[in-house]
Structure formats: structure tokens, C-alpha cells
Amino acid sequence: MAETGQRLLIVDDNKVNRLLLSRSVEMLGHQSEIAENGRLAMARLNKEAFDLLLLDIEMPEMDGFEVLEALKADLALRDLPVIVTSSVEGLENIVRCIELGAEDYLPKPVNKTLLEARINSCLEKKRLRDEQRRLLQRFATREVAQDLAEQGFSIGGRRVEASILFCDIRGFTALSEAQTPEESIEFLNAYYTLMFDAIANHGGIVTLMIGDGLMAVFGAPQALENTAVSAVSAAQDMFAMMADFNSERIAAGAPAIRIGAGIATGEVVAGYAGTEARASYTCIGRTVNLAARLEAHTKAIGCELLIDETTKNGLGATLESRLIQGVEFTGFSEVMDVYSIATSHQAN
């Protein structure tokens, strides 16, 4: 059942039509606003939020067809439901309105019973779309939600240049065994809150969480100017946040938490993997594998942040690094040089 008390914009150059439609809308329990032509309507739509548009076709300055075209081209307005109310006859005009995104078409003079049914139906569809959008924003990052809105959903990926970051907590198994499951979940929620904030502040998105470990990508689905700088800056913030977090834990008598991270930069295939029924946004490729190996290698050599040579080259002279030569990684045929970066709390 559609909600009552919604806000409708009536767009019609005829004053009598505006007044009559406005009265009908208000008798249904909704709030009505008016615009005398399409240009004025678009100006209001770009500044104010409305739940439904009642749109005439024949108007000066900007007609109904032009309004529908403008709405369809605007990502923020394309889902606004529109009911065309017009005296323009002809099947081709009705078809054109529907093709341009109108939900329905009511001929003038508008039948009040049909108007009520169409308004209720459109508002219910909008309520469901809004609920889907809220769920998407809750379970997907802002960037993925935007990519879905702009590009639509399809299984598959595209090649992009990106930086991949892997991070996990050192000794998490022992830590979790020393506390209750409820305490472990509460701790992980606090930990992920800090990590997500650092990653998002530098344009990255988290694409994978496994226990205490996470994978983040910088450069997909939204491009970044310098993915290497963004990823390393995010990692620095992550370590700085953990230093502050540990100060609070130690003051409360809890053990300090140590994390390790690896970053690699290069080509990845980014997109939606899974099925039409269930899928997630992810990245695959050699760069992803290398970032995972770098994170794992931090444990072997006792450092906190390792990056590959491509990432190092992308940083320029912004950060000092220590060269570690001749490292062999499982699954990679070549021996490679990697670099250790001092984290923020190490530098202080």
C-alpha cells in the first residue's frame, strides 16, 4: 500500500488544470506543488525533492517531452515516477512518453478515480525502489552503488589499472581464543570501522572480508588520479588509527593489536563475479595475488607494510622506503625486489 502524504509536483501551463489537479491531489492526502512549464519544473526538481511528477506535454519554453528527456539523462532524477496528463492524442505520443520513462499516461480531462489508482501505484513502486536503494547502500559501498546506477548490473569484468591492498591482524586466532565470541565480534566491528574509514577517505573500497583479513581496491570501479599514493596513504592512516586504538586498549588493560599490509599496483580485472541471483564486486589477476603475497611476507620478515616496485614508482619521492632484494613468492616465477615503508606511528 502506497504511503500517504507524499509530495507531488504538477507541471501544466493551464491555470485551471493546475488548480483542479492540485485539488484532487490534496483530497487524496498528498501535498501538491505547481510549475507553469517544463523549465520552471526542472529548476525546482534540481533543488527540491518530490515523490511524483504530474506532467503536461504541450507547454511553452520546455515541453513535456523535453522534461522527460532531461529526467532520463539525469542520474539523480531518472527514477522519479512521472504520470503524463495531456490532451495530446495519438498512439505515437503515448508510446514516446513511455519510451522516455513515463510510468503512465492519462488523457485530459483526467478521471479522478483513475488518477487516484495511478498515483497510488506509482508511489508504491517508488517506495519499493527507495527501499532497494537503501538496502544496496547498506550492503555495498557508495562507489559500487554508483557504478550499478550508472552502468547497470552484468556478470563480468573489465581491465583497469589499480592498486590492491591486503591487511590482516597478527595473532588474531590466539586473541579470539582468549575472549568470548561476542567480544570478538565487537572487537572486529570496531576494527573494521577504523579500517573502512581510512580506506574510504582515500578513494578505496573494501571488496573482501575474511575473519580479520580484508582486501581493498583503489582505482575501481571509480578511477583515481594516482592509485599507488591513495593506497599507501590509506595504509598509513590505518596504522595511525591502530596506534591510537592500541593506546585505548592498553589503558583498559587489553593487549595491543598489530596489523600487517601489502600493496601491489598494476592491471586487474574488476567487475561482478557470481551468478545473476547472487554476485559481488571484486578484482582478480596477478596484481591481486602479489598484494596477498606481500601482506603474508610482512610476517616472515617482521615488517608492517610492504609494497611492490610499481607502487614504489608511483609514489615518487613522497615517502622513504627500504629496498628488500631478491624475494621469491609462491606462484611467481621471477625473483623480485620489494620495498618496506615506515608506518606513521613508526616514524613518530
Coordinates of C-alpha atoms in Angstrom, one line a residue:
M1 CA 0.0 0.0 0.0
A2 CA 1.4 3.4 -1.0
E3 CA 2.2 5.8 1.7
T4 CA 0.1 8.9 2.1
G5 CA 1.3 12.5 2.5
Q6 CA 3.8 12.4 -0.4
R7 CA 5.0 15.5 -2.3
L8 CA 3.8 15.8 -5.9
L9 CA 4.8 18.4 -8.5
I10 CA 2.1 19.4 -11.0
V11 CA 3.5 20.8 -14.3
D12 CA 0.9 22.4 -16.6
D13 CA 0.7 25.8 -18.4
N14 CA -3.0 25.9 -17.9
K15 CA -4.0 27.5 -14.6
V16 CA -7.4 25.7 -14.5
N17 CA -5.8 22.4 -15.0
R18 CA -3.2 23.1 -12.3
L19 CA -5.8 24.1 -9.8
L20 CA -8.1 21.1 -10.4
L21 CA -5.2 18.6 -10.3
S22 CA -3.9 20.3 -7.2
R23 CA -7.2 19.9 -5.5
S24 CA -7.5 16.3 -6.5
V25 CA -4.1 15.5 -5.2
E26 CA -4.7 17.2 -1.9
M27 CA -8.0 15.4 -1.4
L28 CA -6.0 12.2 -1.7
G29 CA -3.9 13.3 1.3
H30 CA -0.8 14.4 -0.6
Q31 CA 1.0 17.8 -0.8
S32 CA 0.9 19.5 -4.2
E33 CA 3.3 22.0 -5.7
I34 CA 3.0 23.6 -9.1
A35 CA 5.1 24.7 -12.0
E36 CA 3.9 26.6 -15.1
N37 CA 6.2 25.0 -17.6
G38 CA 9.0 22.5 -18.0
R39 CA 11.8 24.9 -17.4
L40 CA 10.4 26.0 -14.1
A41 CA 9.7 22.4 -13.2
M42 CA 13.3 21.3 -13.8
A43 CA 14.6 24.2 -11.8
R44 CA 12.5 23.0 -8.8
L45 CA 13.4 19.4 -9.3
N46 CA 17.1 20.2 -9.2
K47 CA 16.7 22.0 -5.8
E48 CA 13.8 20.1 -4.1
A49 CA 12.8 16.5 -3.5
F50 CA 9.5 15.3 -4.9
D51 CA 7.9 11.8 -4.9
L52 CA 5.9 12.1 -8.1
L53 CA 5.5 14.3 -11.2
L54 CA 2.2 15.0 -13.0
L55 CA 3.4 16.3 -16.4
D56 CA 1.6 18.1 -19.2
I57 CA 3.1 17.7 -22.8
E58 CA 2.2 21.0 -24.6
M59 CA 3.9 23.8 -22.8
P60 CA 5.9 26.9 -23.7
E61 CA 9.7 27.2 -23.2
M62 CA 10.2 23.5 -22.4
D63 CA 7.5 20.9 -23.3
G64 CA 6.8 17.6 -21.6
F65 CA 8.9 15.5 -24.0
E66 CA 11.9 17.7 -23.2
V67 CA 11.3 17.3 -19.5
L68 CA 11.2 13.5 -19.8
E69 CA 14.4 13.6 -21.8
A70 CA 16.1 15.7 -19.2
L71 CA 15.0 13.4 -16.4
K72 CA 16.2 10.4 -18.2
A73 CA 19.6 11.9 -18.7
D74 CA 20.0 12.9 -15.0
L75 CA 21.2 10.1 -12.7
A76 CA 19.7 11.8 -9.7
L77 CA 16.2 12.2 -11.3
R78 CA 15.8 9.3 -13.7
D79 CA 13.9 7.2 -11.1
L80 CA 11.4 9.9 -10.3
P81 CA 8.0 8.5 -11.3
V82 CA 6.1 10.6 -13.9
I83 CA 2.4 10.4 -14.9
V84 CA 1.7 12.3 -18.1
T85 CA -1.6 14.2 -18.1
S86 CA -2.2 15.6 -21.6
S87 CA -4.8 16.3 -24.2
V88 CA -2.3 15.4 -26.9
E89 CA -3.8 12.4 -28.8
G90 CA -2.2 9.7 -30.9
L91 CA -0.7 6.4 -30.0
E92 CA 2.7 7.5 -31.1
N93 CA 2.8 10.3 -28.5
I94 CA 1.8 7.8 -25.7
V95 CA 4.5 5.4 -26.9
R96 CA 7.0 8.2 -26.9
C97 CA 6.2 9.2 -23.4
I98 CA 6.6 5.6 -22.1
E99 CA 9.8 5.2 -24.0
L100 CA 11.2 8.3 -22.4
G101 CA 10.4 6.9 -18.9
A102 CA 6.9 7.9 -18.0
E103 CA 5.1 5.5 -15.7
D104 CA 1.7 6.2 -17.2
Y105 CA -0.4 8.4 -19.4
L106 CA -3.8 9.9 -18.5
P107 CA -5.8 11.8 -21.1
K108 CA -7.5 15.1 -20.2
P109 CA -9.9 15.7 -18.7
V110 CA -8.4 13.4 -16.0
N111 CA -10.7 10.9 -14.4
K112 CA -10.3 11.2 -10.6
T113 CA -10.7 7.5 -9.9
L114 CA -8.0 6.6 -12.5
L115 CA -5.8 9.4 -11.1
E116 CA -6.0 8.0 -7.6
A117 CA -5.2 4.5 -8.8
R118 CA -2.3 5.6 -10.9
I119 CA -0.9 7.8 -8.1
N120 CA -1.1 5.0 -5.6
S121 CA 0.5 2.6 -8.0
C122 CA 3.4 4.9 -8.8
L123 CA 4.1 5.9 -5.2
E124 CA 4.2 2.2 -4.2
K125 CA 6.7 1.5 -7.0
K126 CA 8.8 4.4 -5.8
R127 CA 8.6 3.2 -2.2
L128 CA 9.9 -0.2 -3.3
R129 CA 12.7 1.3 -5.4
D130 CA 13.7 3.5 -2.5
E131 CA 13.9 0.5 -0.2
Q132 CA 16.0 -1.4 -2.7
R133 CA 18.3 1.6 -2.9
R134 CA 18.6 1.8 0.9
L135 CA 19.5 -1.9 1.1
L136 CA 22.1 -1.5 -1.7
Q137 CA 23.7 1.4 0.1
R138 CA 23.8 -0.7 3.3
F139 CA 25.4 -3.8 1.8
A140 CA 27.5 -2.2 -1.0
T141 CA 30.0 0.7 -0.9
R142 CA 29.0 4.1 -2.3
E143 CA 31.2 3.6 -5.3
V144 CA 29.7 0.2 -6.2
A145 CA 26.2 1.6 -5.7
Q146 CA 27.1 4.4 -8.1
D147 CA 28.6 2.1 -10.6
L148 CA 25.4 0.0 -10.6
A149 CA 23.3 3.1 -11.0
E150 CA 25.4 4.3 -13.9
Q151 CA 26.3 1.1 -15.7
G152 CA 23.7 -1.4 -14.6
F153 CA 24.4 -4.9 -13.4
S154 CA 26.1 -7.6 -15.5
I155 CA 28.3 -10.5 -14.7
G156 CA 31.8 -9.9 -16.0
G157 CA 34.7 -7.5 -15.7
R158 CA 37.0 -5.1 -17.4
R159 CA 40.7 -4.5 -17.3
V160 CA 41.8 -1.5 -15.2
E161 CA 44.9 -0.1 -13.6
A162 CA 44.5 -0.3 -9.8
S163 CA 46.3 -0.7 -6.5
I164 CA 45.3 -3.6 -4.3
L165 CA 45.8 -3.6 -0.5
F166 CA 45.6 -6.7 1.7
C167 CA 45.7 -6.3 5.5
D168 CA 45.1 -8.6 8.5
I169 CA 45.6 -8.8 12.3
R170 CA 48.7 -10.5 13.6
G171 CA 47.9 -13.3 16.1
F172 CA 44.1 -13.0 15.7
T173 CA 43.5 -16.7 16.4
A174 CA 45.1 -16.5 19.8
L175 CA 43.4 -13.3 20.5
S176 CA 39.9 -14.7 19.7
E177 CA 40.5 -17.8 21.8
A178 CA 41.2 -15.6 24.8
Q179 CA 37.8 -13.8 24.6
T180 CA 34.2 -14.7 24.1
P181 CA 32.6 -14.9 20.6
E182 CA 30.6 -11.8 21.5
E183 CA 33.8 -9.9 22.4
S184 CA 35.5 -11.0 19.2
I185 CA 32.6 -9.7 17.1
E186 CA 32.5 -6.4 19.0
F187 CA 36.3 -6.1 18.5
L188 CA 36.1 -6.8 14.8
N189 CA 33.3 -4.3 14.3
A190 CA 35.5 -1.6 15.9
Y191 CA 38.5 -2.7 13.9
Y192 CA 36.6 -2.7 10.6
T193 CA 35.1 0.7 11.4
L194 CA 38.6 2.2 11.6
M195 CA 39.9 0.4 8.6
F196 CA 36.9 1.2 6.3
D197 CA 37.2 4.9 7.2
A198 CA 40.9 5.1 6.3
I199 CA 40.3 3.2 3.0
A200 CA 37.2 5.2 2.0
N201 CA 38.9 8.5 2.8
H202 CA 41.4 7.8 0.1
G203 CA 39.0 6.6 -2.5
G204 CA 39.3 2.9 -2.0
I205 CA 36.6 0.3 -1.4
V206 CA 36.7 -3.0 0.6
T207 CA 35.8 -5.9 -1.7
L208 CA 36.6 -8.8 0.6
M209 CA 36.5 -9.6 4.4
I210 CA 37.6 -13.0 5.7
G211 CA 37.7 -13.0 9.5
D212 CA 40.3 -10.5 10.5
G213 CA 41.6 -10.0 6.9
L214 CA 40.4 -7.6 4.2
M215 CA 41.1 -6.7 0.6
A216 CA 40.7 -3.2 -0.7
V217 CA 41.0 -1.8 -4.3
F218 CA 42.0 1.7 -5.3
G219 CA 41.0 2.7 -8.9
A220 CA 37.9 0.6 -9.5
P221 CA 35.0 1.0 -10.0
Q222 CA 35.9 4.7 -9.9
A223 CA 39.2 5.9 -11.4
L224 CA 41.7 7.6 -9.2
E225 CA 44.5 10.1 -10.2
N226 CA 47.2 8.0 -8.5
T227 CA 46.2 4.7 -7.1
A228 CA 49.6 4.0 -5.5
V229 CA 49.6 7.2 -3.5
S230 CA 45.9 6.6 -2.5
A231 CA 46.6 3.0 -1.3
V232 CA 49.8 3.8 0.6
S233 CA 48.2 6.9 2.2
A234 CA 45.2 4.8 3.3
A235 CA 47.6 2.2 4.8
Q236 CA 49.5 4.9 6.7
D237 CA 46.1 6.1 8.1
M238 CA 45.2 2.5 9.1
F239 CA 48.4 2.1 11.1
A240 CA 48.0 5.5 12.7
M241 CA 44.4 4.7 13.7
M242 CA 45.5 1.3 15.2
A243 CA 48.2 3.2 17.2
D244 CA 45.5 5.4 18.8
F245 CA 43.2 2.3 19.2
N246 CA 46.0 0.5 21.0
S247 CA 46.5 3.4 23.4
E248 CA 42.9 3.0 24.5
R249 CA 43.2 -0.8 24.7
I250 CA 46.4 -0.7 26.8
A251 CA 44.8 1.8 29.1
A252 CA 41.9 -0.6 29.6
G253 CA 44.3 -3.5 30.3
A254 CA 43.8 -5.2 26.9
P255 CA 46.7 -6.3 24.7
A256 CA 47.9 -4.2 21.8
I257 CA 46.8 -5.1 18.2
R258 CA 49.3 -5.4 15.4
I259 CA 48.4 -5.4 11.7
G260 CA 50.3 -6.0 8.5
A261 CA 49.6 -4.9 5.0
G262 CA 50.8 -5.4 1.4
I263 CA 50.1 -3.3 -1.6
A264 CA 50.7 -4.0 -5.3
T265 CA 49.8 -1.9 -8.4
G266 CA 49.1 -3.0 -11.9
E267 CA 46.4 -4.4 -14.2
V268 CA 43.4 -6.2 -12.7
V269 CA 40.1 -7.5 -14.0
A270 CA 37.4 -5.7 -11.9
G271 CA 33.7 -6.5 -12.1
Y272 CA 30.8 -8.5 -10.8
A273 CA 31.5 -12.2 -10.1
G274 CA 28.9 -14.8 -9.2
T275 CA 25.5 -15.5 -10.7
E276 CA 22.5 -13.4 -11.7
A277 CA 21.0 -14.3 -8.4
R278 CA 24.0 -13.5 -6.2
A279 CA 27.1 -11.6 -7.1
S280 CA 29.8 -9.4 -5.6
Y281 CA 32.1 -6.7 -6.9
T282 CA 35.7 -8.0 -6.9
C283 CA 39.1 -7.9 -8.6
I284 CA 41.3 -10.8 -9.8
G285 CA 44.6 -11.1 -11.5
R286 CA 48.4 -11.2 -10.9
T287 CA 48.4 -7.9 -9.0
V288 CA 45.8 -9.2 -6.5
N289 CA 47.9 -12.3 -5.9
L290 CA 51.0 -10.3 -5.5
A291 CA 49.4 -8.0 -2.9
A292 CA 48.3 -11.0 -0.9
R293 CA 51.9 -12.5 -1.0
L294 CA 53.3 -9.1 0.1
E295 CA 51.0 -9.0 3.1
A296 CA 51.9 -12.5 4.1
H297 CA 55.6 -11.8 3.7
T298 CA 55.4 -9.0 6.3
K299 CA 55.1 -11.7 8.9
A300 CA 58.2 -13.6 7.6
I301 CA 60.5 -10.6 7.7
G302 CA 58.9 -8.7 10.7
C303 CA 57.8 -5.5 9.0
E304 CA 54.4 -3.9 8.8
L305 CA 53.9 -2.5 5.2
L306 CA 55.4 -4.0 2.0
I307 CA 54.8 -2.6 -1.5
D308 CA 55.9 -3.8 -4.9
E309 CA 58.2 -1.9 -7.3
T310 CA 55.3 -0.5 -9.4
T311 CA 53.7 1.0 -6.3
K312 CA 57.1 2.4 -5.3
N313 CA 57.5 4.1 -8.7
G314 CA 54.0 5.6 -8.3
L315 CA 55.0 7.3 -5.1
G316 CA 57.8 9.3 -6.5
A317 CA 59.8 10.9 -3.7
T318 CA 56.8 11.3 -1.3
L319 CA 57.9 8.5 1.1
E320 CA 61.2 6.9 2.1
S321 CA 61.4 3.2 1.6
R322 CA 63.8 0.3 2.3
L323 CA 64.7 -2.0 -0.6
I324 CA 64.4 -5.7 0.0
Q325 CA 66.1 -7.6 -2.8
G326 CA 65.6 -11.0 -4.4
V327 CA 62.3 -12.0 -2.8
E328 CA 60.7 -15.2 -4.1
F329 CA 56.9 -15.7 -3.9
T330 CA 54.9 -18.8 -4.4
G331 CA 53.2 -18.8 -7.8
F332 CA 55.6 -16.2 -9.3
S333 CA 58.4 -17.4 -11.5
E334 CA 60.6 -14.3 -11.2
V335 CA 62.6 -13.1 -8.2
M336 CA 61.6 -9.5 -7.4
D337 CA 62.5 -6.5 -5.4
V338 CA 60.0 -5.2 -2.8
Y339 CA 60.0 -2.2 -0.5
S340 CA 59.3 -1.7 3.2
I341 CA 57.5 1.6 4.1
A342 CA 57.7 3.0 7.6
T343 CA 54.2 3.4 9.0
S344 CA 53.1 6.7 10.6
H345 CA 53.5 5.6 14.2
Q346 CA 56.9 4.1 13.5
A347 CA 58.0 7.4 12.1
N348 CA 56.9 9.4 15.2

